[in-house]
Short mmCIF file of C-alpha atoms in Angstrom, two decimals:
data_model
loop_
_atom_site.label_atom_id
_atom_site.label_comp_id
_atom_site.label_asym_id
_atom_site.label_seq_id
_atom_site.Cartn_x
_atom_site.Cartn_y
_atom_site.Cartn_z
CA MET T 17 -25.03 -4.69 2.00
CA ARG T 18 -23.41 -1.26 1.76
CA ALA T 19 -20.42 -0.75 -0.51
CA THR T 20 -18.40 2.12 -1.93
CA TYR T 21 -18.59 2.87 -5.67
CA LEU T 22 -16.91 5.52 -7.80
CA TYR T 23 -19.04 7.01 -10.58
CA GLY T 24 -16.64 9.64 -11.87
CA ALA T 25 -13.99 12.07 -10.76
CA GLY T 26 -14.89 13.17 -7.23
CA ASP T 27 -18.16 11.21 -7.28
CA VAL T 28 -17.95 8.60 -4.50
CA ARG T 29 -21.16 6.99 -3.29
CA VAL T 30 -22.04 4.38 -0.69
CA ILE T 31 -24.81 2.26 -2.18
CA ASP T 32 -26.78 -0.93 -1.62
CA VAL T 33 -25.47 -3.95 -3.53
CA PRO T 34 -26.27 -7.66 -3.31
CA ASP T 35 -24.59 -9.53 -0.50
CA PRO T 36 -21.62 -11.58 -1.74
CA VAL T 37 -21.89 -15.35 -1.49
CA VAL T 38 -19.52 -18.27 -1.87
CA LYS T 39 -19.46 -19.19 -5.57
CA HIS T 40 -16.53 -21.59 -5.82
CA PRO T 41 -15.12 -24.30 -3.53
CA THR T 42 -11.98 -22.21 -2.98
CA ASP T 43 -13.85 -19.03 -1.93
CA ALA T 44 -14.26 -17.52 1.51
CA LEU T 45 -16.86 -14.96 2.54
CA VAL T 46 -15.32 -12.28 4.77
CA ARG T 47 -17.23 -9.74 6.85
CA VAL T 48 -15.12 -6.59 6.75
CA VAL T 49 -14.06 -5.23 10.13
CA ALA T 50 -11.69 -2.52 8.96
CA SER T 51 -10.76 -1.09 5.59
CA CYS T 52 -9.13 2.13 4.46
CA ILE T 53 -8.60 4.62 1.67
CA CYS T 54 -5.30 4.40 -0.20
CA GLY T 55 -3.36 7.16 -1.87
CA SER T 56 -3.64 5.16 -5.09
CA ASP T 57 -7.44 5.39 -4.79
CA LEU T 58 -7.05 9.12 -5.42
CA HIS T 59 -5.80 8.52 -8.97
CA PRO T 60 -9.20 7.31 -10.28
CA TYR T 61 -10.87 9.75 -7.88
CA HIS T 62 -9.18 12.52 -9.86
CA ASN T 63 -9.41 11.05 -13.34
CA ARG T 64 -12.29 8.60 -13.82
CA PRO T 65 -14.71 9.70 -16.56
CA ALA T 66 -18.30 10.10 -15.42
CA GLY T 67 -20.61 7.17 -16.13
CA THR T 68 -23.89 5.63 -15.15
CA GLU T 69 -22.23 2.47 -13.85
CA GLY T 70 -19.89 2.88 -10.92
CA SER T 71 -16.95 0.71 -9.98
CA SER T 72 -16.39 -0.79 -6.56
CA MET T 73 -13.52 0.59 -4.49
CA GLY T 74 -11.04 -0.51 -1.86
CA HIS T 75 -8.23 -3.04 -1.84
CA GLU T 76 -7.11 -3.17 1.81
CA PHE T 77 -9.15 -4.88 4.49
CA LEU T 78 -9.29 -7.04 7.58
CA GLY T 79 -12.29 -9.17 8.33
CA VAL T 80 -13.84 -12.19 9.95
CA VAL T 81 -14.48 -15.35 7.94
CA GLU T 82 -18.23 -16.03 7.84
CA ASP T 83 -18.32 -18.91 5.36
CA THR T 84 -15.97 -20.98 3.20
CA GLY T 85 -16.11 -23.22 0.18
CA ARG T 86 -15.64 -26.94 0.70
CA ASP T 87 -12.01 -26.91 -0.47
CA VAL T 88 -10.77 -24.18 1.88
CA THR T 89 -8.50 -25.58 4.60
CA THR T 90 -6.28 -22.79 5.98
CA VAL T 91 -8.98 -20.48 7.38
CA LYS T 92 -12.26 -21.22 9.09
CA ARG T 93 -15.41 -19.48 10.22
CA GLY T 94 -14.61 -16.97 12.98
CA ASP T 95 -10.97 -16.33 12.01
CA LEU T 96 -9.78 -12.74 11.81
CA VAL T 97 -7.87 -12.51 8.54
CA ILE T 98 -5.66 -10.09 6.63
CA ALA T 99 -6.48 -9.72 2.94
CA PRO T 100 -3.54 -8.54 0.80
CA PHE T 101 -4.37 -6.17 -2.05
CA ALA T 102 -4.04 -8.99 -4.61
CA TRP T 103 -5.59 -12.43 -4.37
CA SER T 104 -3.47 -15.43 -5.34
CA ASP T 105 -3.47 -19.21 -5.30
CA GLY T 106 -0.19 -19.59 -3.38
CA THR T 107 0.83 -22.59 -5.48
CA CYS T 108 1.84 -21.38 -8.95
CA ASP T 109 5.49 -20.79 -9.81
CA PHE T 110 5.26 -17.04 -9.31
CA CYS T 111 3.62 -17.43 -5.90
CA ARG T 112 6.30 -19.92 -4.86
CA GLU T 113 8.87 -17.29 -5.88
CA GLY T 114 7.14 -14.74 -3.67
CA LEU T 115 5.60 -12.74 -6.52
CA GLN T 116 1.91 -13.15 -5.76
CA THR T 117 1.01 -10.01 -7.72
CA SER T 118 1.87 -12.02 -10.85
CA CYS T 119 -0.04 -15.16 -9.79
CA ARG T 120 -1.10 -17.13 -12.86
CA HIS T 121 -4.60 -17.59 -11.45
CA GLY T 122 -4.97 -14.54 -9.22
CA GLY T 123 -6.11 -10.99 -9.61
CA PHE T 124 -6.92 -7.73 -7.87
CA TRP T 125 -9.97 -6.59 -5.94
CA ASN T 126 -12.58 -4.68 -7.94
CA SER T 127 -12.05 -6.76 -11.07
CA GLY T 128 -14.59 -8.97 -12.79
CA ASP T 129 -17.16 -10.21 -10.28
CA VAL T 130 -14.86 -9.65 -7.29
CA GLY T 131 -15.80 -6.64 -5.19
CA GLY T 132 -13.79 -4.17 -3.16
CA GLY T 133 -12.76 -3.81 0.45
CA GLN T 134 -14.60 -0.54 1.16
CA ALA T 135 -17.73 -2.57 1.80
CA GLU T 136 -19.42 -4.60 4.50
CA ALA T 137 -18.35 -7.96 3.05
CA VAL T 138 -16.16 -9.41 0.31
CA ARG T 139 -16.05 -12.71 -1.54
CA VAL T 140 -12.41 -13.78 -1.46
CA PRO T 141 -11.29 -16.06 -4.30
CA LEU T 142 -8.50 -18.57 -3.68
CA ALA T 143 -8.83 -18.07 0.06
CA ASP T 144 -6.11 -20.55 1.03
CA GLY T 145 -3.48 -18.69 -0.95
CA THR T 146 -4.75 -15.22 -0.13
CA LEU T 147 -5.91 -14.84 3.45
CA VAL T 148 -3.69 -14.83 6.52
CA PRO T 149 -5.34 -15.61 9.87
CA VAL T 150 -4.07 -13.68 12.88
CA PRO T 151 -4.51 -14.65 16.55
CA VAL T 152 -6.33 -11.53 17.73
CA GLU T 153 -9.93 -10.52 18.31
CA GLU T 154 -11.77 -8.10 16.04
CA THR T 155 -11.75 -5.55 18.87
CA SER T 156 -7.96 -5.64 19.25
CA PRO T 157 -6.12 -2.29 19.38
CA LEU T 158 -3.65 -3.86 16.94
CA LEU T 159 -6.15 -3.71 14.07
CA PRO T 160 -4.81 -0.48 12.49
CA SER T 161 -1.27 -1.88 12.40
CA LEU T 162 -2.48 -5.22 11.08
CA LEU T 163 -4.40 -3.41 8.35
CA THR T 164 -1.17 -1.86 7.05
CA LEU T 165 -0.01 -5.38 6.16
CA SER T 166 -2.75 -5.47 3.53
CA ASP T 167 -0.83 -2.90 1.50
CA VAL T 168 1.13 0.12 2.75
CA TYR T 169 3.55 -1.55 5.18
CA GLY T 170 4.16 -4.38 2.73
CA THR T 171 4.66 -1.81 -0.03
CA GLY T 172 7.13 0.21 2.03
CA HIS T 173 9.00 -2.99 2.85
CA HIS T 174 8.97 -3.98 -0.82
CA ALA T 175 10.58 -0.65 -1.72
CA ALA T 176 13.33 -1.12 0.83
CA HIS T 177 13.82 -4.80 -0.02
CA LYS T 178 14.06 -4.23 -3.76
CA GLY T 179 16.30 -1.24 -3.13
CA GLY T 180 18.74 -3.46 -1.26
CA VAL T 181 18.64 -1.76 2.13
CA THR T 182 21.06 -3.41 4.56
CA PRO T 183 22.66 -2.38 7.87
CA GLY T 184 24.56 0.86 7.34
CA SER T 185 22.75 1.90 4.15
CA ALA T 186 22.13 5.52 3.22
CA VAL T 187 18.61 5.95 1.84
CA THR T 188 16.48 8.76 0.44
CA VAL T 189 12.71 8.33 0.63
CA ILE T 190 10.67 10.53 -1.70
CA GLY T 191 7.14 11.19 -0.50
CA ASP T 192 5.62 11.73 2.95
CA GLY T 193 2.38 9.84 2.32
CA ALA T 194 1.58 6.59 4.09
CA VAL T 195 3.73 4.47 1.75
CA GLY T 196 6.68 6.84 2.04
CA LEU T 197 6.44 6.73 5.83
CA MET T 198 6.26 2.93 5.72
CA ALA T 199 9.35 2.96 3.50
CA VAL T 200 11.12 4.96 6.22
CA LEU T 201 10.01 2.45 8.86
CA SER T 202 11.10 -0.44 6.65
CA ALA T 203 14.50 1.06 5.90
CA LYS T 204 15.04 1.59 9.62
CA ARG T 205 13.96 -1.97 10.38
CA LEU T 206 16.49 -3.28 7.83
CA GLY T 207 19.29 -1.30 9.45
CA ALA T 208 19.71 1.85 7.35
CA GLU T 209 22.01 4.34 9.06
CA GLN T 210 20.97 7.50 7.21
CA ILE T 211 17.37 7.99 6.06
CA ILE T 212 16.55 11.25 4.30
CA LEU T 213 12.82 11.86 3.98
CA MET T 214 11.78 14.29 1.25
CA GLY T 215 8.43 15.76 2.26
CA ARG T 216 6.97 19.14 3.11
CA HIS T 217 4.08 18.39 5.49
CA THR T 218 5.44 18.82 9.00
CA ASP T 219 2.90 16.59 10.73
CA ARG T 220 3.84 13.78 8.35
CA THR T 221 7.60 14.31 8.42
CA ASP T 222 7.46 14.41 12.24
CA LEU T 223 5.94 10.93 12.08
CA GLY T 224 8.68 10.04 9.62
CA ARG T 225 11.27 11.05 12.21
CA HIS T 226 9.46 8.86 14.73
CA PHE T 227 9.71 5.94 12.30
CA GLY T 228 13.44 6.50 11.79
CA ALA T 229 14.18 9.37 9.40
CA THR T 230 17.47 11.04 10.31
CA ASP T 231 16.96 14.07 8.05
CA VAL T 232 14.01 15.83 6.44
CA VAL T 233 14.23 17.81 3.22
CA ALA T 234 11.17 19.97 2.57
CA GLU T 235 12.50 21.57 -0.61
CA ARG T 236 11.53 20.21 -4.02
CA GLY T 237 13.07 20.16 -7.47
CA GLU T 238 16.64 21.35 -7.92
CA GLU T 239 16.68 22.98 -4.50
CA GLY T 240 15.68 19.71 -2.85
CA ILE T 241 18.22 17.74 -4.88
CA ALA T 242 20.96 20.14 -3.81
CA LYS T 243 19.95 19.78 -0.17
CA VAL T 244 20.13 15.98 -0.31
CA ARG T 245 23.53 16.15 -1.99
CA ASP T 246 24.73 18.53 0.73
CA LEU T 247 23.69 15.94 3.31
CA THR T 248 25.57 13.17 1.50
CA GLY T 249 28.93 14.69 0.68
CA GLY T 250 27.81 15.73 -2.77
CA ASP T 251 27.06 12.27 -4.17
CA GLY T 252 23.48 11.50 -3.17
CA THR T 253 22.43 8.18 -1.64
CA ALA T 254 23.00 4.73 -3.05
CA ILE T 255 19.34 3.83 -2.49
CA VAL T 256 16.31 5.95 -3.37
CA LEU T 257 12.78 4.82 -2.54
CA GLU T 258 10.19 6.64 -4.67
CA ALA T 259 6.73 6.46 -3.10
CA VAL T 260 4.74 9.04 -5.09
CA GLY T 261 4.29 7.93 -8.70
CA HIS T 262 4.32 11.32 -10.44
CA MET T 263 7.01 12.48 -12.87
CA PRO T 264 8.50 15.17 -10.58
CA ALA T 265 9.17 12.47 -7.97
CA TYR T 266 10.92 10.28 -10.54
CA GLN T 267 13.02 13.25 -11.68
CA GLN T 268 13.87 13.98 -8.06
CA ALA T 269 14.95 10.37 -7.62
CA LEU T 270 17.28 10.70 -10.62
CA GLY T 271 18.74 13.81 -9.04
CA VAL T 272 19.54 12.34 -5.63
CA VAL T 273 20.71 8.82 -6.51
CA ARG T 274 24.43 8.12 -6.28
CA PRO T 275 26.29 6.66 -9.29
CA GLY T 276 25.98 2.90 -9.08
CA GLY T 277 22.85 3.26 -6.98
CA VAL T 278 19.29 1.93 -7.09
CA ILE T 279 15.96 3.66 -7.55
CA SER T 280 13.14 1.53 -6.18
CA ARG T 281 9.70 2.76 -7.28
CA VAL T 282 6.53 1.74 -5.50
CA GLY T 283 4.40 4.82 -6.17
CA VAL T 284 1.95 3.79 -8.91
CA PRO T 285 3.36 5.56 -12.02
CA GLN T 286 1.05 8.16 -13.50
CA TYR T 287 3.15 8.37 -16.66
CA ASP T 288 4.01 6.00 -19.50
CA GLN T 289 7.41 7.37 -20.49
CA ALA T 290 10.34 8.54 -18.39
CA PRO T 291 14.05 9.35 -18.93
CA VAL T 292 16.14 6.17 -19.02
CA GLY T 293 18.94 7.19 -21.40
CA PHE T 294 22.68 7.57 -21.12
CA GLY T 295 22.69 10.61 -18.89
CA THR T 296 20.05 9.35 -16.47
CA LEU T 297 20.36 5.60 -15.90
CA PHE T 298 22.84 4.07 -18.32
CA GLY T 299 25.87 6.33 -17.89
CA PRO T 300 25.93 6.39 -14.07
CA ASN T 301 25.03 2.67 -13.82
CA ILE T 302 21.74 3.27 -12.04
CA THR T 303 19.40 0.33 -11.44
CA LEU T 304 15.65 0.95 -11.69
CA THR T 305 13.48 -1.53 -9.79
CA GLY T 306 10.28 -1.78 -7.76
CA GLY T 307 6.69 -2.46 -8.75
CA PRO T 308 3.48 -3.58 -7.05
CA ALA T 309 4.37 -5.19 -3.75
CA PRO T 310 3.59 -8.89 -3.28
CA ALA T 311 2.20 -8.01 0.16
CA ARG T 312 1.20 -11.64 0.79
CA ALA T 313 4.86 -12.67 0.65
CA TYR T 314 5.87 -10.24 3.39
CA ILE T 315 3.14 -10.73 6.00
CA SER T 316 4.87 -13.58 7.82
CA THR T 317 8.05 -11.49 8.01
CA LEU T 318 6.42 -8.30 9.26
CA LEU T 319 3.63 -9.68 11.44
CA PRO T 320 5.68 -10.77 14.50
CA ASP T 321 6.95 -7.24 15.21
CA ILE T 322 3.38 -5.93 15.14
CA LEU T 323 2.09 -8.65 17.46
CA SER T 324 4.96 -8.02 19.88
CA GLY T 325 4.49 -4.25 19.82
CA THR T 326 8.00 -3.64 18.46
CA VAL T 327 6.60 -1.47 15.67
CA ASP T 328 3.35 0.46 15.33
CA PRO T 329 2.75 1.17 11.63
CA GLY T 330 -0.91 1.87 12.42
CA LYS T 331 0.15 5.39 13.40
CA VAL T 332 -0.25 6.33 9.73
CA PHE T 333 -4.03 6.31 10.29
CA ASP T 334 -5.00 9.74 11.54
CA HIS T 335 -8.69 9.82 10.62
CA GLU T 336 -11.40 7.25 11.43
CA ILE T 337 -14.84 7.01 9.82
CA GLY T 338 -17.76 4.66 9.34
CA ILE T 339 -18.70 3.30 5.94
CA GLU T 340 -21.41 5.90 5.34
CA GLU T 341 -18.75 8.62 5.68
CA VAL T 342 -16.44 7.24 3.00
CA PRO T 343 -17.11 10.10 0.51
CA ASP T 344 -15.95 12.55 3.20
CA GLY T 345 -12.89 10.37 3.77
CA TYR T 346 -11.90 10.70 0.13
CA LYS T 347 -12.29 14.47 0.37
CA ALA T 348 -10.15 14.59 3.50
CA MET T 349 -7.33 12.67 1.85
CA ASP T 350 -7.62 14.67 -1.36
CA ASN T 351 -7.43 17.91 0.63
CA ARG T 352 -4.52 16.54 2.67
CA THR T 353 -6.39 17.10 5.90
CA ALA T 354 -5.94 13.37 6.51
CA LEU T 355 -2.84 11.24 5.96
CA LYS T 356 -4.67 7.93 5.75
CA VAL T 357 -8.29 7.18 6.57
CA ILE T 358 -9.37 4.00 8.32
CA ILE T 359 -12.95 2.79 7.79
CA ARG T 360 -14.47 0.87 10.67
#
């Protein structure tokens, strides 16, 4: 089959690899119908050292079950399924608590002998705990929105949930990428009254307004912080959702959060150390939370609104390609000529 591999910074190739097969009784074999490129894929795209052995790519996909191990009971051949970006058994204590990203027996795509979603097929370990069947055909126009449940919509919801968004909340969202826009949508869905989106790309912030942003702040740094404080009576917002992962975004979050507030980070941090001392978190009683979203835990909550047409998170996909065009898709996202690329 064809699959996407990264061989070094900027070196994405679509190559022939052996077809995956069922190896364990709890596996499922899924033919990929739709996948996508994530903003977090750009981190290794920028930084991976060159090497002779590439690494498989992709952690978001929808597909059709083609085969299952003998112990799989919750999905069957022919089902269209959502695959969250982490696989999990669904039975350990962490899974029962809704923290599937810490599953005692799970893992992440592209690790060990488990491949990635930017491919024609994937072997899915622990299929019963991982995959979610949905009652639509593989030609459904809902596929882009369903694909967001694999990661970005679940991640935006995780940010808002961990941030404590409730009806009437005032929220600042930092970042106008797909996750930031999904954080806007999620904050709106949970009843936020004021949603300030910090982003400078008009086509993206216009979509943010469509999803529920009440204000847009294009300025960055101290100027952007001052603008948010002007919009909030000088205090900032009690909830800040940071969807970027770079140090300037974290510093911006510190600048716009209200004393007693919460910073919820879901942008994958590209730093190991950050200010957490008296003047930043301790003194003003700021809570720092967030982390990798247990997307599997949120699918049942978010799915009904997609099936009913109440929300359309699939609007974050603005560029569609086939699998042979994946290297161009990475370039488009890296150049910001695409917000989020869907791979059919």
